[in-house]
mmCIF file of C-alpha atoms in Angstrom:
data_model
loop_
_atom_site.group_PDB
_atom_site.id
_atom_site.type_symbol
_atom_site.label_atom_id
_atom_site.label_comp_id
_atom_site.label_asym_id
_atom_site.label_seq_id
_atom_site.Cartn_x
_atom_site.Cartn_y
_atom_site.Cartn_z
ATOM 1 C CA MET Z 698 -9.204 19.792 1.511
ATOM 2 C CA LEU Z 699 -9.477 16.800 -0.375
ATOM 3 C CA GLN Z 700 -6.147 17.351 -1.105
ATOM 4 C CA LYS Z 701 -4.696 15.865 1.790
ATOM 5 C CA PHE Z 702 -6.227 12.396 -0.122
ATOM 6 C CA TYR Z 703 -5.170 13.005 -3.117
ATOM 7 C CA PRO Z 704 -2.380 10.342 -4.467
ATOM 8 C CA GLU Z 705 1.302 11.127 -5.208
ATOM 9 C CA LYS Z 706 1.049 8.513 -8.116
ATOM 10 C CA TRP Z 707 -1.745 6.216 -9.100
ATOM 11 C CA VAL Z 708 -1.492 3.291 -11.182
ATOM 12 C CA THR Z 709 -3.683 0.475 -12.429
ATOM 13 C CA SER Z 710 -1.860 -2.629 -10.447
ATOM 14 C CA THR Z 711 1.148 -3.157 -7.925
ATOM 15 C CA TYR Z 712 2.206 -5.402 -10.295
ATOM 16 C CA SER Z 713 2.507 -2.990 -13.080
ATOM 17 C CA ILE Z 714 5.089 -0.676 -11.203
ATOM 18 C CA ASP Z 715 8.612 -0.549 -12.548
ATOM 19 C CA PHE Z 716 10.317 -1.612 -9.452
ATOM 20 C CA ALA Z 717 13.605 -1.387 -11.013
ATOM 21 C CA GLU Z 718 13.064 2.036 -11.592
ATOM 22 C CA LEU Z 719 11.959 3.156 -7.976
ATOM 23 C CA TYR Z 720 15.748 1.556 -7.664
ATOM 24 C CA LYS Z 721 17.455 3.484 -9.895
ATOM 25 C CA GLU Z 722 15.458 6.715 -8.053
ATOM 26 C CA GLY Z 723 17.135 5.487 -4.647
ATOM 27 C CA TYR Z 724 14.240 3.782 -3.152
ATOM 28 C CA ARG Z 725 15.551 1.194 -1.201
ATOM 29 C CA GLY Z 726 12.262 0.226 1.339
ATOM 30 C CA LEU Z 727 9.154 -0.951 0.290
ATOM 31 C CA LEU Z 728 5.954 -0.854 1.941
ATOM 32 C CA PHE Z 729 2.858 -2.453 1.105
ATOM 33 C CA ASP Z 730 -0.665 -2.844 2.078
ATOM 34 C CA ILE Z 731 -2.074 -6.817 1.635
ATOM 35 C CA ASP Z 732 -6.070 -7.088 0.555
ATOM 36 C CA ASN Z 733 -7.175 -5.624 -2.642
ATOM 37 C CA THR Z 734 -3.348 -4.252 -2.859
ATOM 38 C CA LEU Z 735 -1.117 -7.646 -3.752
ATOM 39 C CA VAL Z 736 -3.903 -10.320 -3.601
ATOM 40 C CA LYS Z 737 -7.921 -10.523 -3.253
ATOM 41 C CA HIS Z 738 -9.111 -9.743 0.293
ATOM 42 C CA GLY Z 739 -8.510 -12.506 2.459
ATOM 43 C CA ALA Z 740 -6.264 -14.678 -0.358
ATOM 44 C CA ASP Z 741 -3.198 -16.547 0.474
ATOM 45 C CA ALA Z 742 -0.272 -15.214 -1.267
ATOM 46 C CA THR Z 743 -0.460 -16.107 -5.480
ATOM 47 C CA GLU Z 744 2.656 -17.065 -7.390
ATOM 48 C CA GLU Z 745 2.608 -13.712 -9.052
ATOM 49 C CA ALA Z 746 2.956 -12.177 -5.244
ATOM 50 C CA ILE Z 747 5.553 -14.590 -4.484
ATOM 51 C CA GLU Z 748 7.861 -13.734 -7.553
ATOM 52 C CA LEU Z 749 7.111 -10.275 -7.255
ATOM 53 C CA PHE Z 750 8.765 -10.126 -3.778
ATOM 54 C CA LYS Z 751 11.642 -12.658 -4.604
ATOM 55 C CA GLY Z 752 12.237 -9.940 -7.381
ATOM 56 C CA LEU Z 753 12.640 -7.253 -5.102
ATOM 57 C CA LYS Z 754 14.260 -9.088 -2.627
ATOM 58 C CA ASP Z 755 16.896 -9.737 -5.482
ATOM 59 C CA MET Z 756 16.835 -6.205 -6.503
ATOM 60 C CA GLY Z 757 18.196 -5.180 -2.562
ATOM 61 C CA PHE Z 758 15.098 -3.461 -1.743
ATOM 62 C CA GLN Z 759 13.902 -4.170 1.705
ATOM 63 C CA VAL Z 760 10.391 -4.730 2.450
ATOM 64 C CA CYS Z 761 7.805 -4.659 4.777
ATOM 65 C CA LEU Z 762 4.081 -5.342 5.114
ATOM 66 C CA ILE Z 763 1.973 -3.197 6.887
ATOM 67 C CA SER Z 764 -1.701 -4.367 7.492
ATOM 68 C CA ASN Z 765 -4.570 -3.319 9.920
ATOM 69 C CA ASN Z 766 -5.460 -7.326 9.653
ATOM 70 C CA GLN Z 767 -5.006 -8.956 12.612
ATOM 71 C CA ILE Z 768 -1.904 -11.526 13.243
ATOM 72 C CA GLU Z 769 -3.367 -14.431 11.443
ATOM 73 C CA ARG Z 770 -4.061 -13.278 8.106
ATOM 74 C CA VAL Z 771 -0.806 -11.288 7.858
ATOM 75 C CA GLU Z 772 1.134 -14.084 9.171
ATOM 76 C CA ARG Z 773 -0.581 -16.812 6.554
ATOM 77 C CA PHE Z 774 -0.277 -14.051 3.518
ATOM 78 C CA ASN Z 775 3.593 -13.825 4.799
ATOM 79 C CA LYS Z 776 4.393 -17.568 4.937
ATOM 80 C CA GLU Z 777 5.538 -17.580 1.490
ATOM 81 C CA ILE Z 778 6.746 -14.244 1.337
ATOM 82 C CA ASN Z 779 8.648 -14.206 4.240
ATOM 83 C CA VAL Z 780 9.166 -10.593 4.853
ATOM 84 C CA ASN Z 781 8.918 -8.162 7.929
ATOM 85 C CA TYR Z 782 5.574 -7.079 8.985
ATOM 86 C CA ILE Z 783 2.934 -5.139 10.997
ATOM 87 C CA TYR Z 784 -0.209 -6.063 11.999
ATOM 88 C CA ASP Z 785 -3.129 -4.444 13.723
ATOM 89 C CA ALA Z 786 -1.460 -1.296 11.773
ATOM 90 C CA HIS Z 787 -4.202 1.235 12.747
ATOM 91 C CA LYS Z 788 -3.546 2.973 9.342
ATOM 92 C CA PRO Z 789 -3.799 6.264 8.997
ATOM 93 C CA SER Z 790 -1.906 6.395 12.174
ATOM 94 C CA ARG Z 791 1.665 7.277 11.577
ATOM 95 C CA LYS Z 792 3.501 5.009 14.114
ATOM 96 C CA ASN Z 793 3.328 2.032 12.285
ATOM 97 C CA TYR Z 794 4.752 3.633 8.934
ATOM 98 C CA LEU Z 795 7.547 4.796 10.962
ATOM 99 C CA LYS Z 796 7.945 1.885 12.610
ATOM 100 C CA ALA Z 797 8.423 -0.471 9.456
ATOM 101 C CA MET Z 798 11.067 2.138 8.369
ATOM 102 C CA GLU Z 799 13.017 1.077 11.100
ATOM 103 C CA LEU Z 800 12.931 -2.225 10.497
ATOM 104 C CA MET Z 801 13.927 -1.917 7.051
ATOM 105 C CA HIS Z 802 16.628 0.708 7.885
ATOM 106 C CA THR Z 803 15.456 2.908 6.101
ATOM 107 C CA ASN Z 804 14.088 6.436 6.130
ATOM 108 C CA LEU Z 805 11.525 9.052 4.185
ATOM 109 C CA THR Z 806 13.884 9.995 1.363
ATOM 110 C CA ASN Z 807 14.123 6.440 0.420
ATOM 111 C CA THR Z 808 10.767 4.520 1.339
ATOM 112 C CA MET Z 809 7.483 4.056 -0.753
ATOM 113 C CA PHE Z 810 4.345 2.811 0.230
ATOM 114 C CA ILE Z 811 1.908 1.164 -1.957
ATOM 115 C CA GLY Z 812 -1.665 0.707 -1.174
ATOM 116 C CA ASP Z 813 -5.500 0.529 -2.435
ATOM 117 C CA GLN Z 814 -7.275 2.667 -0.173
ATOM 118 C CA LEU Z 815 -6.927 6.876 0.119
ATOM 119 C CA PHE Z 816 -8.392 7.268 3.633
ATOM 120 C CA THR Z 817 -6.258 4.675 5.521
ATOM 121 C CA ASP Z 818 -3.185 3.981 2.988
ATOM 122 C CA VAL Z 819 -2.594 6.974 1.191
ATOM 123 C CA TYR Z 820 -3.702 9.397 3.828
ATOM 124 C CA GLY Z 821 -1.035 7.617 6.531
ATOM 125 C CA ALA Z 822 1.538 8.263 3.840
ATOM 126 C CA LYS Z 823 0.967 11.302 3.420
ATOM 127 C CA ARG Z 824 0.632 12.203 7.341
ATOM 128 C CA CYS Z 825 4.511 10.858 7.478
ATOM 129 C CA GLY Z 826 5.860 12.541 4.640
ATOM 130 C CA MET Z 827 6.585 9.224 2.993
ATOM 131 C CA HIS Z 828 6.229 8.980 -0.700
ATOM 132 C CA HIS Z 829 3.396 6.489 -1.787
ATOM 133 C CA ILE Z 830 1.624 4.946 -4.662
ATOM 134 C CA LEU Z 831 -2.304 4.306 -5.076
ATOM 135 C CA VAL Z 832 -3.101 1.352 -7.069
ATOM 136 C CA GLU Z 833 -6.457 0.153 -8.508
ATOM 137 C CA PRO Z 834 -8.287 -2.436 -5.716
ATOM 138 C CA ILE Z 835 -7.595 -6.041 -7.306
ATOM 139 C CA ASP Z 836 -11.200 -7.091 -6.751
ATOM 140 C CA LYS Z 837 -14.296 -4.827 -6.796
ATOM 141 C CA LYS Z 838 -16.553 -7.322 -4.424
ATOM 142 C CA GLU Z 839 -15.527 -5.991 -0.850
ATOM 143 C CA GLU Z 840 -16.526 -5.920 2.540
ATOM 144 C CA ILE Z 841 -19.774 -3.682 3.599
ATOM 145 C CA GLN Z 842 -17.410 -0.725 5.475
ATOM 146 C CA ILE Z 843 -14.923 -0.519 2.708
ATOM 147 C CA VAL Z 844 -18.139 -0.470 0.041
ATOM 148 C CA PHE Z 845 -19.014 2.847 1.661
ATOM 149 C CA LYS Z 846 -15.362 4.098 1.818
ATOM 150 C CA ARG Z 847 -14.764 3.165 -2.001
ATOM 151 C CA TYR Z 848 -17.800 5.747 -2.716
ATOM 152 C CA LEU Z 849 -16.032 8.606 -0.652
ATOM 153 C CA GLU Z 850 -12.567 7.516 -2.293
ATOM 154 C CA ARG Z 851 -14.733 8.116 -6.323
ATOM 155 C CA ILE Z 852 -15.229 11.492 -4.927
ATOM 156 C CA VAL Z 853 -12.324 12.688 -4.048
ATOM 157 C CA LEU Z 854 -10.473 11.114 -7.006
ATOM 158 C CA HIS Z 855 -13.047 12.325 -9.248
ATOM 159 C CA PHE Z 856 -11.540 16.165 -7.767
ATOM 160 C CA TYR Z 857 -8.132 14.590 -8.190
ATOM 161 C CA LYS Z 858 -8.346 13.729 -11.874
ATOM 162 C CA LYS Z 859 -9.460 17.319 -12.389
ATOM 163 C CA THR Z 860 -6.324 19.142 -11.077
ATOM 164 C CA LEU Z 861 -4.201 16.383 -13.469
ATOM 165 C CA LYS Z 862 -5.766 17.992 -16.848
#
């Protein structure tokens, strides 16, 4: 039962992902969550994030932000990044993962999702059949509703780790 929440891949940080390797593997579209995946919760785009997106565009990737946040938050983050975005995405609903691929002109075989939460990000990508990477949250200080989900995530990840041995 817990397997439906297991990530395909789990890394420490978005910024540790070898995007050049993903490009070589044939990926052309990247979907990103924002908060705690790219920056601390509520933060504007950092220089590190701006440089990452510049490099991704230069490599030839199509990129889209997909966030459960409201438009003001997503547009504020995207101001310096300038990529496609979907706000109020209702993750883990499949609808906006699919819409994002339409915006990028990609498909399930060449699109990768990157996010920090199992029950929204990873589960939504899995529901679509989309490749995905779970990243460790950037900041341990989070809103109360996320703190509870993190506790449940730790249980799922405990069992996931056992499958890796």
